Amino acid sequence: MDVKHLCLGVLCTGDASGYDIKKYFESSFRHFFVAGYGSIYPALSGLLDKGYVDVRQQQQERLPDKKIYNITQLGRDAFQAALEQTVPRHKVRSQFLALMHFAHLLPTDQVLRALDTHINELETLLDILEEGRKTAVQGNYGEDFTREYAVTSTDALLAFVTERRNAILTSNANAKACA
Amino acid sequence: MDVKHLCLGVLCTGDASGYDIKKYFESSFRHFFVAGYGSIYPALSGLLDKGYVDVRQQQQERLPDKKIYNITQLGRDAFQAALEQTVPRHKVRSQFLALMHFAHLLPTDQVLRALDTHINELETLLDILEEGRKTAVQGNYGEDFTREYAVTSTDALLAFVTERRNAILTSNANAKACA
DNA sequence: CACGGCATGTAATAAGTTACATGATTTA
DNA sequence: TAAATCATGTAACTTATTACATGCCGTG
C-alpha cells in the first residue's frame, strides 16, 4: 500500500486525472496518507508503464489539457492482490510530539505556539472529516470506518491538547501574579 | 527532527550506546517515532563526523565491546537550534486504514484479522505506555505530555475499533442465522 | 540445543519530499 | 491586482527500510 496502490484504489471508483486524484487524497485519505503531486504524477507514469491504467487526453476550453486515467483489468487484479497482502501497519511520525518531549529545553511561548499550531491542525482535520460525513455515499463501510476512526482520535486529542494548553496558561498567570 | 536529532536528544539525558539508544526509542519514542538499527547506527556515525558527539570504547567481559557516545557542547547547541526550528508536524501513515478504506473488496475474515491485529497493536502500545508511567521520573513535563497524549488517543481508538469489530461479528452471526 | 538478549555495522533499495518550471482562468 | 484554482511534470535530494553479516552469553 503505497502511493501507486492508492491511486489504483481511487481509479477503482472511476476515471480521474492526476489532479483529481490529488483532491481525492486530500478529502478522503488525508487522515491516513498524505501525498503531493511529486509522488502522484510519477506513480501514474509507473502504473501506465505496467499496464495497470490507460490514459486518454482530454482537451479543454480555456484550461490546460487533462489526462484522464482509467484502470485496466490488470490494474484491478494487481490492486486486489496488493490489498490482500497488505499488513495492517499504522505509523505515526510526529515532529510535534518530538518537540513536546523536549519542552523543558524551550521557552514557554514556543511551546504554546506549537500547541496552538497543533490545535489548528486538529480543528482543520475535523472540519474536513465533517465535510466528508456530509458528502459521503451512504453504505460505504470503509470510508465511514476510516472517517469515524479519525474523528474519534482527533476529538479526544483536541480535548487533551486544549486542556494542557490552558493549564500552562493559568500556571503561567499564577507565576506572574506571584512575581 | 529526524533520527539524528532524536539521538542527540537521548544523549542529552546521558551517555549511551547505539543499542541503548534503540531501547530508549522503543520505550519512550515508540508512540511518535520508530527507528531501527539501520537508521540509528548510521545516524551516530554522522553525528561523530560533525563533532556533535564523542565516543569511547568500553570493553566488557563475556560480551561484545560497547561504543559509548556522549554529546559535546557543539551537539547540544545543534540540538537546541534544531528544536527551535522544528515545525510541529504530525503525520499518520496507515496501511491499516488504507486497507479498511477498501474493506468492501475483501472477505470478512480478512477484515476481522486486520482489526484483531490492530487491536493487538493498540493494546501492546498501551502496555508500553503504562510501563512508562511507572518508571517515568516525576516532573518530566515533556515525557508525561507525549505519553498521556498517546494514551488518550489509543484508549479512544481501542474502544472504537473493538466496538466496530463486535458489530461485524454480530451482524455476521445474524446473517448466518437467517440463512 | 534453540531462542532471546547483547552488540555493531553495511549495502542495496525503496520511497517520498522539495524545489523547480510553466501558464491560463476565475474570484475577491 | 493579488490570490486561488486548474493542470502537468521533472530532478535532485533526503530519508528510512530491509536484508545481510557476525558472534558470544545465559536460560529453559
GROMACS .gro file of C-alpha atoms (C1' of nucleotides) in nm, chain B residues 17 19 41 60 64-67 69 89 91 93, chain C residues 5-12 15-18:
model
   24
  196SER     CA    1   2.549   0.317   2.318
  198TYR     CA    2   2.198  -0.031   2.146
  220TYR     CA    3   2.392   0.341   1.373
  239GLN     CA    4   3.305  -0.585   2.851
  243PRO     CA    5   3.080  -0.760   2.272
  244ASP     CA    6   3.250  -0.425   2.306
  245LYS     CA    7   3.035  -0.120   2.353
  246LYS     CA    8   3.073   0.221   2.197
  248TYR     CA    9   2.859   0.805   2.292
  268ARG     CA   10   0.411   1.848   1.208
  270LYS     CA   11   0.189   1.268   1.035
  272ARG     CA   12   0.065   0.684   0.759
  363DG     C1'   13   1.924  -1.078   2.455
  364DC     C1'   14   2.356  -0.822   2.394
  365DA     C1'   15   2.631  -0.566   2.044
  366DT     C1'   16   2.779  -0.344   1.587
  367DG     C1'   17   2.756  -0.237   1.146
  368DT     C1'   18   2.697  -0.215   0.582
  369DA     C1'   19   2.479  -0.208   0.128
  370DA     C1'   20   2.119  -0.206  -0.176
  373DA     C1'   21   1.013   0.589  -0.116
  374DG     C1'   22   0.879   1.024  -0.070
  375DT     C1'   23   0.976   1.548  -0.027
  376DT     C1'   24   1.105   1.985  -0.205
   0.00000   0.00000   0.00000
